PDB file of C-alpha atoms in Angstrom:
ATOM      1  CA  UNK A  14     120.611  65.502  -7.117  1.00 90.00           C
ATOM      2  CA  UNK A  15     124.431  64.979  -8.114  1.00 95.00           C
ATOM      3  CA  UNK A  16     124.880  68.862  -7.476  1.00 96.00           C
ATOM      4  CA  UNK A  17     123.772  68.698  -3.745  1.00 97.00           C
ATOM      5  CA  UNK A  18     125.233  65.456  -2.875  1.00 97.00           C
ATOM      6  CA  UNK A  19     129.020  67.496  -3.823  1.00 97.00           C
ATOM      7  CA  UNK A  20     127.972  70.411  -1.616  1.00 97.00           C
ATOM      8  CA  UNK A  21     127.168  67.964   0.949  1.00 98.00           C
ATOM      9  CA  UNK A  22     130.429  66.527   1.081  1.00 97.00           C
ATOM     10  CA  UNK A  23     132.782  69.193   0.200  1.00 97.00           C
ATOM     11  CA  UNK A  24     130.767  70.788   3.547  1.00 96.00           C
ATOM     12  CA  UNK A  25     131.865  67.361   5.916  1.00 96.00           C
ATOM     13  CA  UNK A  26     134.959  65.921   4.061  1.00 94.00           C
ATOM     14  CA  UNK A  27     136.809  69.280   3.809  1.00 82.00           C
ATOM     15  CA  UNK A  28     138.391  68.858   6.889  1.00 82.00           C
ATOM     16  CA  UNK A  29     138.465  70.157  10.905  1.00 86.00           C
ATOM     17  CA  UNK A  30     139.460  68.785  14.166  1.00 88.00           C
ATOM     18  CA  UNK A  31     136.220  66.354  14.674  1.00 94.00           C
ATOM     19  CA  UNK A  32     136.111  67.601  18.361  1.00 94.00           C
ATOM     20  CA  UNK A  33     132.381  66.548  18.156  1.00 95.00           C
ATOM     21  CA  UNK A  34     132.966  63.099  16.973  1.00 97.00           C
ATOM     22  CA  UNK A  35     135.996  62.544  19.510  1.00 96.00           C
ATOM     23  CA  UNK A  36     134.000  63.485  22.546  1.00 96.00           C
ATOM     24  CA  UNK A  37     130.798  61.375  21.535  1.00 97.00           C
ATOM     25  CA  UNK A  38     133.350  58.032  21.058  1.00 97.00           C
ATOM     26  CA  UNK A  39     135.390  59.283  24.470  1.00 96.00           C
ATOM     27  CA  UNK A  40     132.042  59.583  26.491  1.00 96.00           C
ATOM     28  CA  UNK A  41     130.806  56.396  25.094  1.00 96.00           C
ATOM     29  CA  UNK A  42     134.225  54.566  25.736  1.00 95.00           C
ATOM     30  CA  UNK A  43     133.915  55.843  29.305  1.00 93.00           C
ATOM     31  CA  UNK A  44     130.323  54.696  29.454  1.00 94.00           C
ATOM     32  CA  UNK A  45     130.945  51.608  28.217  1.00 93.00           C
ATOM     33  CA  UNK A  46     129.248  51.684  25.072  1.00 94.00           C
ATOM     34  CA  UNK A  47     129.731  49.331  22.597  1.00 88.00           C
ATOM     35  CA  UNK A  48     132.058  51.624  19.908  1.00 86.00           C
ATOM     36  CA  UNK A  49     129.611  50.424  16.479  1.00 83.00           C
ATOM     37  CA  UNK A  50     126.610  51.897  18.207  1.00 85.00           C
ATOM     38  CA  UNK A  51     128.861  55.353  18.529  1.00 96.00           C
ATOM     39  CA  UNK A  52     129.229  55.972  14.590  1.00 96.00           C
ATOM     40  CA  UNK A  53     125.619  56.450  14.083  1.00 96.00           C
ATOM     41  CA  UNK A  54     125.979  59.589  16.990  1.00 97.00           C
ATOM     42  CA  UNK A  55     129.385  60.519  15.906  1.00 97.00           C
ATOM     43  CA  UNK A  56     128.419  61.166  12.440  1.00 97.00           C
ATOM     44  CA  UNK A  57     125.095  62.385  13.324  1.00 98.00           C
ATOM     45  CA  UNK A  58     127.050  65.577  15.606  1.00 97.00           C
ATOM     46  CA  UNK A  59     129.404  66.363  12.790  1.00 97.00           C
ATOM     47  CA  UNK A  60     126.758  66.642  10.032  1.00 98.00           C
ATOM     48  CA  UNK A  61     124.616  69.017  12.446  1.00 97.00           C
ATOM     49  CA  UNK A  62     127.708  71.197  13.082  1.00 96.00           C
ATOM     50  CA  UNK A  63     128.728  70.935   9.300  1.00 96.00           C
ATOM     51  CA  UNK A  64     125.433  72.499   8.720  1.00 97.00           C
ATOM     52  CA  UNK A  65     125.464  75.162  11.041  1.00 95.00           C
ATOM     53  CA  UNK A  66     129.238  76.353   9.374  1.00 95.00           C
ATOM     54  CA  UNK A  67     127.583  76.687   6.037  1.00 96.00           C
ATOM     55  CA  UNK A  68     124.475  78.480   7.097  1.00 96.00           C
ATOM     56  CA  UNK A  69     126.845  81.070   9.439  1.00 93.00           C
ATOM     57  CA  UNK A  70     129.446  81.396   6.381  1.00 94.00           C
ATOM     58  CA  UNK A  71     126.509  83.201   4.170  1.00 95.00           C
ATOM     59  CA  UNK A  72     126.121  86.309   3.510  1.00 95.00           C
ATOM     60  CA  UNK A  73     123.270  86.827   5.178  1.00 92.00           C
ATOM     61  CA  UNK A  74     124.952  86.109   8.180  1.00 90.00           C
ATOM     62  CA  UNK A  75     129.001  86.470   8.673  1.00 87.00           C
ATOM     63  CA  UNK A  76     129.472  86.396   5.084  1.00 90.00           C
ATOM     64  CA  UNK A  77     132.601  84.497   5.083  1.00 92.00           C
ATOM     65  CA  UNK A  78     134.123  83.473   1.801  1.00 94.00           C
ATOM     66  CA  UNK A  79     137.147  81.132   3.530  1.00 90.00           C
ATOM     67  CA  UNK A  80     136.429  78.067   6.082  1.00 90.00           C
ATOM     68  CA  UNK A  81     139.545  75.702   6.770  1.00 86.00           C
ATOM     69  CA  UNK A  82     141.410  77.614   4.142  1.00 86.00           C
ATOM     70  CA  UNK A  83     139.088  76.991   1.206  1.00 94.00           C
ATOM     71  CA  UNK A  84     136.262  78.851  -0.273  1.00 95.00           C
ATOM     72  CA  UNK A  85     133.384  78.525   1.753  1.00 95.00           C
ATOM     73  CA  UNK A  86     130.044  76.328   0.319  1.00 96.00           C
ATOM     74  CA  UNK A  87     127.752  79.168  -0.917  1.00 97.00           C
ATOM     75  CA  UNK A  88     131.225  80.696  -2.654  1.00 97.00           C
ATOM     76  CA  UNK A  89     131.600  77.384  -4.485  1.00 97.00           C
ATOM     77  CA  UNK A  90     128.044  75.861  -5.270  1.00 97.00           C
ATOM     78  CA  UNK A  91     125.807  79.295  -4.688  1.00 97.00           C
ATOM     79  CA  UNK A  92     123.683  80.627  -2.235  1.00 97.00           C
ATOM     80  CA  UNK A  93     121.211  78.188  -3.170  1.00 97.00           C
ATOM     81  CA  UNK A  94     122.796  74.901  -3.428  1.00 97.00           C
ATOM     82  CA  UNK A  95     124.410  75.940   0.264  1.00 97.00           C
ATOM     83  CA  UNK A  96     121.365  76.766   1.846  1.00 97.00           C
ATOM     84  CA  UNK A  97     119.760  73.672   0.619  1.00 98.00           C
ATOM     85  CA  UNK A  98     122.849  71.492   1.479  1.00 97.00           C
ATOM     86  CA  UNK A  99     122.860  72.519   4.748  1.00 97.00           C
ATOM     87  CA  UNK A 100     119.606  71.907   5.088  1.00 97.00           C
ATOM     88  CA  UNK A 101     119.790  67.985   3.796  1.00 98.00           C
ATOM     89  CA  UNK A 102     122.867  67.754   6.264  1.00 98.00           C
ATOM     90  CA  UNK A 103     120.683  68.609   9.012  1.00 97.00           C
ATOM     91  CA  UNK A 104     118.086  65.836   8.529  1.00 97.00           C
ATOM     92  CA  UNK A 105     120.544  62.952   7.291  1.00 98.00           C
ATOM     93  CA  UNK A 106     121.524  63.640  10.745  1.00 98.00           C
ATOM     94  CA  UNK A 107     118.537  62.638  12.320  1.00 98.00           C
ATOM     95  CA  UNK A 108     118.042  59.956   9.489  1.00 97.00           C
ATOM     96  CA  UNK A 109     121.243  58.669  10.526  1.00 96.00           C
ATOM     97  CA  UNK A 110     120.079  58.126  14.620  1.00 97.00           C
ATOM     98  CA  UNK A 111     116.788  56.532  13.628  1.00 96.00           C
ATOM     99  CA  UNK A 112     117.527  53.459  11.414  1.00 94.00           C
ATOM    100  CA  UNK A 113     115.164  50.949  10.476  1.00 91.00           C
ATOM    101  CA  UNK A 114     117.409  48.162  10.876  1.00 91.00           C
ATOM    102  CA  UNK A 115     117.017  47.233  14.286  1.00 88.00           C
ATOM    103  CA  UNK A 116     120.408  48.069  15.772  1.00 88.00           C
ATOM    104  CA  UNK A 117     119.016  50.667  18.127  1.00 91.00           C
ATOM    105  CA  UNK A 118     115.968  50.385  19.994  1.00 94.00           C
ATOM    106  CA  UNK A 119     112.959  53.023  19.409  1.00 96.00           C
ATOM    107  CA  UNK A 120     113.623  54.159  23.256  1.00 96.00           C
ATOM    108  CA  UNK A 121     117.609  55.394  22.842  1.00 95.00           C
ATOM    109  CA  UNK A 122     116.357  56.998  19.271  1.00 96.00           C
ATOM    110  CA  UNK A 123     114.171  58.971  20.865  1.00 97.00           C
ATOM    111  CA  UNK A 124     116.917  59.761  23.388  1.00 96.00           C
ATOM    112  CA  UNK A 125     119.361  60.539  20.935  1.00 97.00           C
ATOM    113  CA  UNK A 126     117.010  62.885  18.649  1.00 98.00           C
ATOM    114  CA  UNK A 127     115.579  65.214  21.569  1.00 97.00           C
ATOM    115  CA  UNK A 128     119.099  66.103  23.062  1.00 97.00           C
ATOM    116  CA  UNK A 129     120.469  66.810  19.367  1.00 97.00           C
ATOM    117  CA  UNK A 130     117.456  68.129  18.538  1.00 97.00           C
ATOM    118  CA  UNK A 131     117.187  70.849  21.469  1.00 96.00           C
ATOM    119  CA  UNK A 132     121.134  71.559  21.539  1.00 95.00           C
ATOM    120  CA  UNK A 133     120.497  72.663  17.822  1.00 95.00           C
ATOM    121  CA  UNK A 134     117.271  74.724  17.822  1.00 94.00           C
ATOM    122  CA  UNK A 135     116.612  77.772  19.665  1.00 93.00           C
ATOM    123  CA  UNK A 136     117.747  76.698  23.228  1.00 90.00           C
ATOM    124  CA  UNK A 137     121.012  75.525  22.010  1.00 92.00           C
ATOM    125  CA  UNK A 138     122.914  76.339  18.459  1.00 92.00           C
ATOM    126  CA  UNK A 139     120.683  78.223  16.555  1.00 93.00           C
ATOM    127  CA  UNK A 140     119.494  80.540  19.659  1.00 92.00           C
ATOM    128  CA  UNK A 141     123.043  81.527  20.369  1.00 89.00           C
ATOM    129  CA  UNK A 142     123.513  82.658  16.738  1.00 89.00           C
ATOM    130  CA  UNK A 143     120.916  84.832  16.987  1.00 90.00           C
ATOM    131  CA  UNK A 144     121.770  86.225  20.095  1.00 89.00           C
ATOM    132  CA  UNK A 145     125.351  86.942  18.238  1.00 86.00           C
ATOM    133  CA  UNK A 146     123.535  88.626  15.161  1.00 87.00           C
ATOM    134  CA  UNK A 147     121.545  90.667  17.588  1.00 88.00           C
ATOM    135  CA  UNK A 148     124.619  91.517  19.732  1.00 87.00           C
ATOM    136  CA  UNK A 149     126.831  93.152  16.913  1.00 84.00           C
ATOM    137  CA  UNK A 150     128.565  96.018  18.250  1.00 85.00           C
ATOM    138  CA  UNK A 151     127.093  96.507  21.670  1.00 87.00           C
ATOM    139  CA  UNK A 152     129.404  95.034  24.610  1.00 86.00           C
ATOM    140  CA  UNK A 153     127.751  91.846  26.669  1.00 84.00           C
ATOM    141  CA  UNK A 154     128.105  91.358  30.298  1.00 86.00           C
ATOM    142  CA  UNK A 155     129.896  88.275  31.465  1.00 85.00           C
ATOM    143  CA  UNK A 156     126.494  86.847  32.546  1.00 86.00           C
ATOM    144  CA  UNK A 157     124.873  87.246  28.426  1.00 86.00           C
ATOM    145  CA  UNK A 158     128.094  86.548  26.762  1.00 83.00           C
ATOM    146  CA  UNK A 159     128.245  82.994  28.626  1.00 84.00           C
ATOM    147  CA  UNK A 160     124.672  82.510  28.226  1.00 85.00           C
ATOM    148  CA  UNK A 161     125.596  82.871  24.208  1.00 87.00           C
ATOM    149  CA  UNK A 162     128.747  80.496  24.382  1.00 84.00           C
ATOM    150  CA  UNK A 163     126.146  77.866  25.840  1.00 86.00           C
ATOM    151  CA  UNK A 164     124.080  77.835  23.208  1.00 89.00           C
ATOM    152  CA  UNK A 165     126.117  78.805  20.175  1.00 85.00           C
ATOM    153  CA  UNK A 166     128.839  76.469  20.694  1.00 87.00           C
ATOM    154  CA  UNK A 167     128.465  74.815  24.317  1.00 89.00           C
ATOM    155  CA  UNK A 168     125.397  73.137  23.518  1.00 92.00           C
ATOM    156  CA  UNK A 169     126.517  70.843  21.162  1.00 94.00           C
ATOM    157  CA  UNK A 170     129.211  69.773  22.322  1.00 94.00           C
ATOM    158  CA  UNK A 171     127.581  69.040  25.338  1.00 94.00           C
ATOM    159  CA  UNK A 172     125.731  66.926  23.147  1.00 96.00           C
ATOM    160  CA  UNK A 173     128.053  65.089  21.904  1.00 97.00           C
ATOM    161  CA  UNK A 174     129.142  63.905  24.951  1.00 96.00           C
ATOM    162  CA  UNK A 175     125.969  63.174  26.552  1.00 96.00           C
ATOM    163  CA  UNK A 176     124.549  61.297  23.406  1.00 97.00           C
ATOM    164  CA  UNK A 177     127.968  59.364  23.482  1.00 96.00           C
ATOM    165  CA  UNK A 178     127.491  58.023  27.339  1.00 96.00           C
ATOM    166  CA  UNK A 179     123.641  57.517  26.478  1.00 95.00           C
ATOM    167  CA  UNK A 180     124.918  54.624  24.365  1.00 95.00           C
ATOM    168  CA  UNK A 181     126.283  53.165  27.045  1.00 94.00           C
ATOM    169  CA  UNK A 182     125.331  52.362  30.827  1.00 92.00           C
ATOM    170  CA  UNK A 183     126.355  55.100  32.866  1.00 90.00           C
ATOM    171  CA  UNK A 184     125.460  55.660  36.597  1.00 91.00           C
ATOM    172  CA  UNK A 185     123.925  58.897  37.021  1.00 92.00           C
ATOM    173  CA  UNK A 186     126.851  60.256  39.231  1.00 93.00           C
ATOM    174  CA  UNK A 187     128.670  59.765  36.052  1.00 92.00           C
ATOM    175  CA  UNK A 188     126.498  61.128  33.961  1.00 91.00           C
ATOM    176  CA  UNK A 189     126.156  64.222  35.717  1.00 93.00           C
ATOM    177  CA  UNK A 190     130.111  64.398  35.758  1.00 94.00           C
ATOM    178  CA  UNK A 191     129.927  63.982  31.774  1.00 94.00           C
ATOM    179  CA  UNK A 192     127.322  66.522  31.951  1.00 91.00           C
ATOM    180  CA  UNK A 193     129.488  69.377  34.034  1.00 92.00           C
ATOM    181  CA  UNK A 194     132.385  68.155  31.612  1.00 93.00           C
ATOM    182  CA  UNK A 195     130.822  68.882  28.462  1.00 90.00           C
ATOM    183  CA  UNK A 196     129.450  71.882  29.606  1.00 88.00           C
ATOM    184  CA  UNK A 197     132.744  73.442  30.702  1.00 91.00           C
ATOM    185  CA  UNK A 198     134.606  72.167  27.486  1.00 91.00           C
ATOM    186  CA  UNK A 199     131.590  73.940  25.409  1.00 85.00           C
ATOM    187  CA  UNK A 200     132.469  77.201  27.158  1.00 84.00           C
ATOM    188  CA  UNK A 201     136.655  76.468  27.071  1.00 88.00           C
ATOM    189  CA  UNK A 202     136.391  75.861  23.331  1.00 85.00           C
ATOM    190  CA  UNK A 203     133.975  79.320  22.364  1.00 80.00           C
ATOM    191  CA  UNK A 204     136.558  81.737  24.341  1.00 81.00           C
ATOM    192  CA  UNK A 205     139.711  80.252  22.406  1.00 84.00           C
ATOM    193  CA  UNK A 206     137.792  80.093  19.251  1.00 77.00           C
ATOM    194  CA  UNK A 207     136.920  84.314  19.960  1.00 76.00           C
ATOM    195  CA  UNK A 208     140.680  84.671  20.671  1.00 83.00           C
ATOM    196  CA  UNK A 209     141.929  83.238  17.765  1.00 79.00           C
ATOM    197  CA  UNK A 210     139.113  85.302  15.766  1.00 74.00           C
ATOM    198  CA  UNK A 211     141.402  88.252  17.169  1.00 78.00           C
ATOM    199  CA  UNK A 212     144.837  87.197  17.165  1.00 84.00           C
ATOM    200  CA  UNK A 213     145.187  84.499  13.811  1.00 74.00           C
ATOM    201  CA  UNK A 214     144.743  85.668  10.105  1.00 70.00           C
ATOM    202  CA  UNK A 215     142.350  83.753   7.921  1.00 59.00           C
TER     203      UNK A 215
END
């Protein structure tokens, strides 16, 4: 389907800072991971948060017509062809961490899947956009607005970071120091993003 496939990558090649991808290879580097095993994880984190921009861009939700400057995916290709591309970018991403090639063992798939998979569904990514949509115009206290930054943003890029060290051979005092790392970034990166959503144009 020549039509999706351009969706697909005019959603993941158009650009952005590849925060996700940086913090999966830094975590790995730290935990000693060999860095080919880290492109599987890398790419696998950018196509879920690819995804999630396209879905949030459509009407039905922010209804944004510019991302990174350029039209946004449902204003190029349709409603349709965006829904469905974001769809097929979510499961290439879990296609991507489960190869049949033997270069990564059943037991650090598995790994890899369940954190990406919960930091994306209604715990993580997908829960804290809901809790946004729900939240329009009514003020948050500190304690639900932080509890949204987890999931909508926080989550994942927790994620990234803990599926990076995961690759490697990390002692658990490090992991848990990746883990409190990731975490706080998640939440650092959510209130700049909000202030820029205030103070920069388009």
């Amino acid at each position: 389907p020549q039509r999706l496939h351009e969706a697909m990558r005019y959603a993941v090649l158009g650009g952005g800072k590849r925060v996700r991808p940086l913090l999966a290879f830094a975590a790995g580097e730290a935990a000693g991971a060999a860095p080919e095993r880290l492109d599987a994880v890398a790419c696998a984190v950018e196509l879920i948060h690819a995804y999630s921009l396209v879905h949030d861009d459509m009407p039905c939700m922010d209804n944004d017509i510019l991302r990174r400057g350029k039209p946004t995916v449902h204003v190029v290709f349709g409603e349709a062809q965006a829904m469905l591309a974001g769809d097929a970018m979510q499961c290439l991403a879990f296609e991507i961490l489960t190869p049949d090639d033997g270069s990564m063992t059943p037991l650090l798939q598995a790994r890899l899947v369940a954190v990406l998979a919960r930091s994306s569904g209604h715990d993580g990514m997908a829960g804290g956009q809901a809790i946004d949509l729900a939240s329009i115009g009514q003020p948050l206290d500190e304690a639900s607005l932080r509890d949204m930054h987890r999931r909508k943003t926080g989550a994942l890029l927790q994620a990234s970071v803990m599926m990076g060290a995961a690759c490697g051979r990390p002692s658990a005092r490090s992991l848990a120091a990746l883990s409190d790392y990731g975490a706080a970034i998640g939440l650092a990166f959510q209130v700049v993003d909000d202030i820029l959503d205030v103070t920069q144009d388009a």
